[in-house]
PDB file of C-alpha atoms in Angstrom:
ATOM      1  CA  MET A   1      31.154  19.466  16.599  1.00 62.00           C
ATOM      2  CA  PRO A   2      28.705  18.601  14.330  1.00 62.00           C
ATOM      3  CA  THR A   3      29.094  20.614  10.777  1.00 70.00           C
ATOM      4  CA  PRO A   4      25.799  21.629   8.504  1.00 68.00           C
ATOM      5  CA  LEU A   5      27.583  19.139   6.181  1.00 70.00           C
ATOM      6  CA  ASP A   6      27.832  16.643   8.717  1.00 68.00           C
ATOM      7  CA  ALA A   7      23.799  17.376   9.080  1.00 72.00           C
ATOM      8  CA  VAL A   8      23.203  16.585   5.583  1.00 77.00           C
ATOM      9  CA  LEU A   9      25.210  14.037   5.211  1.00 77.00           C
ATOM     10  CA  ASN A  10      23.186  12.275   7.920  1.00 81.00           C
ATOM     11  CA  LEU A  11      20.120  13.562   6.644  1.00 80.00           C
ATOM     12  CA  ALA A  12      20.790  11.871   3.302  1.00 84.00           C
ATOM     13  CA  ASP A  13      22.021   8.501   5.038  1.00 82.00           C
ATOM     14  CA  ASN A  14      18.713   8.103   6.531  1.00 84.00           C
ATOM     15  CA  ALA A  15      17.011   8.527   3.772  1.00 88.00           C
ATOM     16  CA  LEU A  16      18.589   6.033   1.866  1.00 86.00           C
ATOM     17  CA  ARG A  17      18.732   3.507   4.381  1.00 87.00           C
ATOM     18  CA  THR A  18      14.779   3.822   5.063  1.00 91.00           C
ATOM     19  CA  VAL A  19      13.829   3.680   0.885  1.00 89.00           C
ATOM     20  CA  PHE A  20      17.178   1.124   0.011  1.00 85.00           C
ATOM     21  CA  ALA A  21      17.753  -0.811   2.965  1.00 85.00           C
ATOM     22  CA  SER A  22      16.946  -3.921   4.602  1.00 89.00           C
ATOM     23  CA  HIS A  23      15.527  -3.696   8.069  1.00 90.00           C
ATOM     24  CA  HIS A  24      15.818  -5.148  11.933  1.00 90.00           C
ATOM     25  CA  PRO A  25      13.024  -4.685  14.196  1.00 91.00           C
ATOM     26  CA  GLN A  26      13.715  -4.286  17.871  1.00 91.00           C
ATOM     27  CA  ARG A  27      10.639  -6.041  18.769  1.00 93.00           C
ATOM     28  CA  ALA A  28       9.685  -9.815  17.241  1.00 94.00           C
ATOM     29  CA  CYS A  29       7.245  -9.704  14.162  1.00 94.00           C
ATOM     30  CA  PRO A  30       3.745 -10.265  15.279  1.00 94.00           C
ATOM     31  CA  GLN A  31       2.435 -13.399  14.816  1.00 91.00           C
ATOM     32  CA  GLY A  32      -1.645 -14.981  14.340  1.00 86.00           C
ATOM     33  CA  PRO A  33      -2.920 -16.871  16.969  1.00 85.00           C
ATOM     34  CA  ILE A  34      -3.487 -19.902  14.338  1.00 88.00           C
ATOM     35  CA  ALA A  35      -1.279 -20.408  10.983  1.00 85.00           C
ATOM     36  CA  ASP A  36      -2.382 -18.712   8.038  1.00 90.00           C
ATOM     37  CA  ALA A  37      -4.570 -20.557   6.190  1.00 88.00           C
ATOM     38  CA  ALA A  38      -3.897 -21.695   2.083  1.00 90.00           C
ATOM     39  CA  LEU A  39      -4.071 -18.142   0.526  1.00 93.00           C
ATOM     40  CA  SER A  40      -5.816 -17.742  -2.920  1.00 95.00           C
ATOM     41  CA  GLU A  41      -3.823 -15.912  -6.153  1.00 95.00           C
ATOM     42  CA  GLN A  42      -6.023 -13.044  -5.331  1.00 96.00           C
ATOM     43  CA  GLU A  43      -6.369 -13.422  -1.645  1.00 96.00           C
ATOM     44  CA  ARG A  44      -2.069 -13.435  -2.060  1.00 96.00           C
ATOM     45  CA  ARG A  45      -1.994 -10.193  -4.672  1.00 96.00           C
ATOM     46  CA  GLU A  46      -4.935  -8.560  -2.034  1.00 96.00           C
ATOM     47  CA  ALA A  47      -2.707  -9.143   1.035  1.00 96.00           C
ATOM     48  CA  GLY A  48      -0.028  -8.105  -1.000  1.00 97.00           C
ATOM     49  CA  ALA A  49      -0.715  -4.504  -1.575  1.00 96.00           C
ATOM     50  CA  LEU A  50      -2.751  -4.081   1.409  1.00 97.00           C
ATOM     51  CA  MET A  51       0.946  -4.645   3.036  1.00 97.00           C
ATOM     52  CA  ARG A  52       2.988  -2.394   0.339  1.00 97.00           C
ATOM     53  CA  VAL A  53       0.567   0.454   1.384  1.00 96.00           C
ATOM     54  CA  ASN A  54       0.933  -0.144   5.073  1.00 96.00           C
ATOM     55  CA  HIS A  55       4.782  -0.043   4.321  1.00 96.00           C
ATOM     56  CA  VAL A  56       4.768   3.268   1.970  1.00 96.00           C
ATOM     57  CA  GLY A  57       3.232   4.607   5.299  1.00 93.00           C
ATOM     58  CA  GLU A  58       5.971   3.586   7.636  1.00 93.00           C
ATOM     59  CA  VAL A  59       8.264   5.018   4.973  1.00 95.00           C
ATOM     60  CA  CYS A  60       6.445   8.382   5.537  1.00 93.00           C
ATOM     61  CA  ALA A  61       6.475   8.028   9.379  1.00 92.00           C
ATOM     62  CA  GLN A  62      10.226   7.652   9.514  1.00 92.00           C
ATOM     63  CA  ALA A  63      10.683  10.718   7.330  1.00 93.00           C
ATOM     64  CA  LEU A  64       7.972  12.660   9.192  1.00 92.00           C
ATOM     65  CA  TYR A  65       9.718  12.434  12.305  1.00 91.00           C
ATOM     66  CA  THR A  66      13.268  12.778  11.240  1.00 92.00           C
ATOM     67  CA  ALA A  67      12.155  15.713  10.265  1.00 93.00           C
ATOM     68  CA  GLN A  68       9.963  17.589  13.211  1.00 91.00           C
ATOM     69  CA  ALA A  69      13.396  16.116  15.058  1.00 91.00           C
ATOM     70  CA  LEU A  70      15.095  18.006  12.812  1.00 90.00           C
ATOM     71  CA  ALA A  71      12.560  21.536  13.297  1.00 90.00           C
ATOM     72  CA  THR A  72      12.274  21.770  17.006  1.00 91.00           C
ATOM     73  CA  GLN A  73      14.728  23.018  18.871  1.00 91.00           C
ATOM     74  CA  ASN A  74      13.618  21.314  22.160  1.00 92.00           C
ATOM     75  CA  VAL A  75      15.821  18.636  23.438  1.00 92.00           C
ATOM     76  CA  ALA A  76      13.189  16.399  24.795  1.00 89.00           C
ATOM     77  CA  LEU A  77      10.685  16.446  21.929  1.00 90.00           C
ATOM     78  CA  LYS A  78      13.964  15.637  19.470  1.00 90.00           C
ATOM     79  CA  ALA A  79      14.203  12.912  22.180  1.00 89.00           C
ATOM     80  CA  HIS A  80       9.901  11.816  21.368  1.00 86.00           C
ATOM     81  CA  PHE A  81      10.638  12.162  18.056  1.00 89.00           C
ATOM     82  CA  LYS A  82      13.505   9.631  17.640  1.00 86.00           C
ATOM     83  CA  GLU A  83      11.634   7.386  20.133  1.00 85.00           C
ATOM     84  CA  ALA A  84       8.822   7.129  18.071  1.00 85.00           C
ATOM     85  CA  SER A  85      10.744   6.485  14.818  1.00 86.00           C
ATOM     86  CA  GLN A  86      12.796   3.674  16.361  1.00 85.00           C
ATOM     87  CA  GLU A  87       9.004   2.034  17.204  1.00 85.00           C
ATOM     88  CA  GLU A  88       8.091   3.081  13.483  1.00 88.00           C
ATOM     89  CA  THR A  89      11.428   1.269  12.482  1.00 92.00           C
ATOM     90  CA  ASP A  90       9.717  -1.729  13.550  1.00 94.00           C
ATOM     91  CA  HIS A  91       6.626  -1.886  11.530  1.00 95.00           C
ATOM     92  CA  LEU A  92       8.864  -0.764   8.849  1.00 95.00           C
ATOM     93  CA  ALA A  93      10.929  -4.070   8.972  1.00 96.00           C
ATOM     94  CA  TRP A  94       7.507  -6.350   9.708  1.00 97.00           C
ATOM     95  CA  THR A  95       5.618  -5.228   6.749  1.00 97.00           C
ATOM     96  CA  GLU A  96       9.127  -5.683   4.465  1.00 96.00           C
ATOM     97  CA  GLN A  97       9.476  -9.179   5.967  1.00 96.00           C
ATOM     98  CA  ARG A  98       5.383 -10.033   5.295  1.00 97.00           C
ATOM     99  CA  LEU A  99       5.924  -8.057   1.543  1.00 97.00           C
ATOM    100  CA  ALA A 100       8.727 -10.684   1.060  1.00 96.00           C
ATOM    101  CA  GLU A 101       6.664 -13.668   2.519  1.00 95.00           C
ATOM    102  CA  LEU A 102       3.725 -12.894   0.647  1.00 96.00           C
ATOM    103  CA  GLY A 103       5.870 -12.753  -2.868  1.00 95.00           C
ATOM    104  CA  ASP A 104       5.487  -9.102  -3.366  1.00 96.00           C
ATOM    105  CA  ARG A 105       7.254  -5.815  -3.032  1.00 95.00           C
ATOM    106  CA  SER A 106       7.030  -2.661  -1.645  1.00 95.00           C
ATOM    107  CA  SER A 107       6.785   0.550  -4.268  1.00 96.00           C
ATOM    108  CA  LEU A 108       8.031   1.766  -6.884  1.00 94.00           C
ATOM    109  CA  LEU A 109       7.219   5.272  -5.244  1.00 95.00           C
ATOM    110  CA  ASN A 110       9.220   5.032  -2.132  1.00 96.00           C
ATOM    111  CA  PRO A 111      11.279   7.776  -3.088  1.00 95.00           C
ATOM    112  CA  ILE A 112       9.129  10.320  -3.736  1.00 95.00           C
ATOM    113  CA  TRP A 113       6.682   9.370  -0.739  1.00 94.00           C
ATOM    114  CA  TYR A 114      10.006   9.839   1.640  1.00 95.00           C
ATOM    115  CA  ALA A 115      10.438  13.303   0.303  1.00 94.00           C
ATOM    116  CA  GLY A 116       6.579  14.275   0.234  1.00 92.00           C
ATOM    117  CA  ALA A 117       6.401  13.419   4.052  1.00 92.00           C
ATOM    118  CA  PHE A 118       9.835  14.965   5.064  1.00 94.00           C
ATOM    119  CA  GLY A 119       8.632  18.301   3.258  1.00 92.00           C
ATOM    120  CA  ILE A 120       5.434  18.066   5.177  1.00 89.00           C
ATOM    121  CA  GLY A 121       7.063  17.290   8.770  1.00 90.00           C
ATOM    122  CA  TRP A 122       9.251  19.893   8.450  1.00 91.00           C
ATOM    123  CA  VAL A 123       7.111  22.673   7.043  1.00 89.00           C
ATOM    124  CA  ALA A 124       4.819  21.440  10.293  1.00 86.00           C
ATOM    125  CA  GLY A 125       7.914  21.950  12.411  1.00 86.00           C
ATOM    126  CA  LYS A 126       8.964  24.869  11.170  1.00 87.00           C
ATOM    127  CA  LEU A 127       6.364  27.145  10.583  1.00 83.00           C
ATOM    128  CA  GLY A 128       3.881  26.146  12.799  1.00 86.00           C
ATOM    129  CA  GLY A 129       5.895  25.365  16.245  1.00 89.00           C
ATOM    130  CA  ASP A 130       6.178  22.411  18.652  1.00 92.00           C
ATOM    131  CA  ARG A 131       2.616  22.678  19.373  1.00 92.00           C
ATOM    132  CA  VAL A 132       1.305  22.200  15.817  1.00 92.00           C
ATOM    133  CA  SER A 133       4.282  19.529  14.706  1.00 91.00           C
ATOM    134  CA  LEU A 134       2.825  17.645  17.601  1.00 93.00           C
ATOM    135  CA  GLY A 135      -0.884  18.033  16.401  1.00 93.00           C
ATOM    136  CA  PHE A 136       0.097  17.058  13.049  1.00 90.00           C
ATOM    137  CA  VAL A 137       1.597  13.566  14.804  1.00 91.00           C
ATOM    138  CA  VAL A 138      -1.703  13.124  17.088  1.00 94.00           C
ATOM    139  CA  GLU A 139      -4.010  13.777  13.711  1.00 94.00           C
ATOM    140  CA  THR A 140      -1.557  11.607  11.706  1.00 93.00           C
ATOM    141  CA  GLU A 141      -1.651   8.711  13.818  1.00 93.00           C
ATOM    142  CA  ARG A 142      -5.801   8.987  14.326  1.00 94.00           C
ATOM    143  CA  GLN A 143      -6.044   8.408  10.402  1.00 94.00           C
ATOM    144  CA  VAL A 144      -3.435   5.994  10.597  1.00 94.00           C
ATOM    145  CA  ALA A 145      -4.770   3.756  13.123  1.00 95.00           C
ATOM    146  CA  ALA A 146      -8.366   4.584  10.959  1.00 94.00           C
ATOM    147  CA  HIS A 147      -6.532   3.224   7.573  1.00 94.00           C
ATOM    148  CA  LEU A 148      -5.464   0.271   9.682  1.00 96.00           C
ATOM    149  CA  GLN A 149      -8.656  -0.401  10.970  1.00 96.00           C
ATOM    150  CA  SER A 150     -10.024  -0.764   7.140  1.00 95.00           C
ATOM    151  CA  HIS A 151      -7.535  -2.874   6.452  1.00 95.00           C
ATOM    152  CA  LEU A 152      -8.238  -5.335   8.956  1.00 95.00           C
ATOM    153  CA  ASP A 153     -11.618  -5.459   7.330  1.00 94.00           C
ATOM    154  CA  ARG A 154      -9.784  -6.105   4.079  1.00 95.00           C
ATOM    155  CA  LEU A 155      -7.323  -8.703   4.341  1.00 96.00           C
ATOM    156  CA  PRO A 156      -8.060 -12.355   3.511  1.00 95.00           C
ATOM    157  CA  ALA A 157      -9.146 -14.378   6.070  1.00 91.00           C
ATOM    158  CA  GLY A 158      -7.157 -16.936   6.228  1.00 93.00           C
ATOM    159  CA  ASP A 159      -4.285 -14.218   6.695  1.00 96.00           C
ATOM    160  CA  ASN A 160      -3.600 -14.181  10.517  1.00 95.00           C
ATOM    161  CA  THR A 161       0.039 -12.981  10.074  1.00 96.00           C
ATOM    162  CA  SER A 162      -0.749 -10.001   8.357  1.00 97.00           C
ATOM    163  CA  ARG A 163      -3.748  -9.178  10.684  1.00 96.00           C
ATOM    164  CA  ALA A 164      -1.479  -9.566  14.101  1.00 96.00           C
ATOM    165  CA  ILE A 165       1.255  -7.287  12.037  1.00 97.00           C
ATOM    166  CA  VAL A 166      -1.264  -4.570  11.949  1.00 97.00           C
ATOM    167  CA  GLN A 167      -3.349  -4.830  14.820  1.00 97.00           C
ATOM    168  CA  GLN A 168       0.115  -4.235  16.979  1.00 96.00           C
ATOM    169  CA  MET A 169       0.800  -1.565  14.559  1.00 96.00           C
ATOM    170  CA  LYS A 170      -2.755   0.144  14.970  1.00 96.00           C
ATOM    171  CA  ALA A 171      -2.134  -0.280  18.906  1.00 96.00           C
ATOM    172  CA  ASP A 172       1.469   1.538  18.451  1.00 94.00           C
ATOM    173  CA  GLU A 173       0.128   4.500  16.493  1.00 94.00           C
ATOM    174  CA  LEU A 174      -3.139   5.344  18.623  1.00 95.00           C
ATOM    175  CA  ARG A 175      -0.547   5.148  21.953  1.00 93.00           C
ATOM    176  CA  HIS A 176       2.089   7.481  20.142  1.00 92.00           C
ATOM    177  CA  ALA A 177      -1.249  10.020  18.985  1.00 94.00           C
ATOM    178  CA  LEU A 178      -1.745   9.722  22.796  1.00 94.00           C
ATOM    179  CA  GLU A 179       1.741  10.562  23.742  1.00 92.00           C
ATOM    180  CA  ALA A 180       1.897  13.781  21.628  1.00 92.00           C
ATOM    181  CA  GLN A 181      -1.536  14.659  22.976  1.00 93.00           C
ATOM    182  CA  LYS A 182      -0.056  14.470  25.974  1.00 92.00           C
ATOM    183  CA  ALA A 183       3.271  16.282  25.551  1.00 90.00           C
ATOM    184  CA  GLY A 184       1.358  19.473  24.429  1.00 91.00           C
ATOM    185  CA  ALA A 185      -0.566  19.094  20.761  1.00 93.00           C
ATOM    186  CA  VAL A 186      -2.810  21.394  19.485  1.00 93.00           C
ATOM    187  CA  GLU A 187      -6.109  20.368  17.491  1.00 93.00           C
ATOM    188  CA  LEU A 188      -5.569  20.977  13.860  1.00 93.00           C
ATOM    189  CA  PRO A 189      -7.928  23.043  11.720  1.00 92.00           C
ATOM    190  CA  THR A 190     -10.753  21.141  10.370  1.00 94.00           C
ATOM    191  CA  PRO A 191      -9.838  22.317   6.891  1.00 93.00           C
ATOM    192  CA  LEU A 192      -6.256  21.074   7.066  1.00 90.00           C
ATOM    193  CA  LYS A 193      -7.398  17.740   8.518  1.00 92.00           C
ATOM    194  CA  SER A 194      -9.437  16.991   5.673  1.00 94.00           C
ATOM    195  CA  LEU A 195      -6.934  17.980   3.661  1.00 92.00           C
ATOM    196  CA  MET A 196      -4.390  15.563   5.045  1.00 91.00           C
ATOM    197  CA  ARG A 197      -7.331  12.869   4.905  1.00 92.00           C
ATOM    198  CA  THR A 198      -7.228  13.312   0.739  1.00 93.00           C
ATOM    199  CA  VAL A 199      -3.547  13.243   0.627  1.00 90.00           C
ATOM    200  CA  ALA A 200      -3.334  10.354   2.632  1.00 91.00           C
ATOM    201  CA  GLN A 201      -6.337   8.829   0.180  1.00 92.00           C
ATOM    202  CA  VAL A 202      -4.044   9.773  -3.122  1.00 92.00           C
ATOM    203  CA  MET A 203      -1.094   8.165  -1.498  1.00 91.00           C
ATOM    204  CA  THR A 204      -2.857   4.689  -0.575  1.00 93.00           C
ATOM    205  CA  THR A 205      -4.792   4.148  -3.957  1.00 93.00           C
ATOM    206  CA  VAL A 206      -1.303   4.939  -5.837  1.00 94.00           C
ATOM    207  CA  ALA A 207       0.440   2.716  -3.610  1.00 94.00           C
ATOM    208  CA  HIS A 208      -2.225  -0.267  -3.769  1.00 91.00           C
ATOM    209  CA  ARG A 209      -0.998  -0.718  -7.431  1.00 90.00           C
ATOM    210  CA  VAL A 210       2.756   0.672  -7.847  1.00 89.00           C
TER     211      VAL A 210
END
C-alpha cells in the first residue's frame, strides 16, 4: 500500500518532470494547412513570446489537475482529472517543440508558476469540494480559450504552425470545460472569476518577457 512518503515523492517527481523534463505527446503536433512563411526577426520573437506564455499555461494546467486529483476522494473524478492532464501533456509537448523551432525558451519562472497553480488547485478542491473544483476547471478553461483566441489574433500571419497548435489547444480546452460542466460543476461567483482573470493577466504579462 502506498505510504504518505510515496505520495510526496510522486508529487515531487511530477513537478520536476513538468518543469524540467522534455515531453512526448500521444497525439502528433498539429500542422498548418500550408507551409510557414519566412518570419522576420520581430515576428519570430513575438511568436516565441506568445508560445512561451502558452507553455506556462500548460505547466499551470499540469499543476492544477494534479492538485485537484490529489484533493478529491472521488475515484471517478480522479480519473477525469488524470485524463485531462494527459491531454494537457500533449499541449505542453507541442508548445515546447514550437519554442525550440522558433529558437526561443520557456519561462525562467516555471517553478513558481507550477507551485502557485498547484496551491490554487488544492485549495479549490479541499475547501470548496468536488463541484467547486469542477467549477474552477470550467472557468479556467473558458478563460484559457479566450486567451488562446487573442493569440490567434496576434500571431504573425505567416506562422501557420503556431496557429494550428493554438487552434487545437483552444478546442481541447473548451471540451474540458464542457466535460467538467457535465460532471457537476457549479458556477463560480463573479468576484472570484474577476480575481482569476487578474491573476492570469499578471502571469501572462510576466511570462511574455521572462
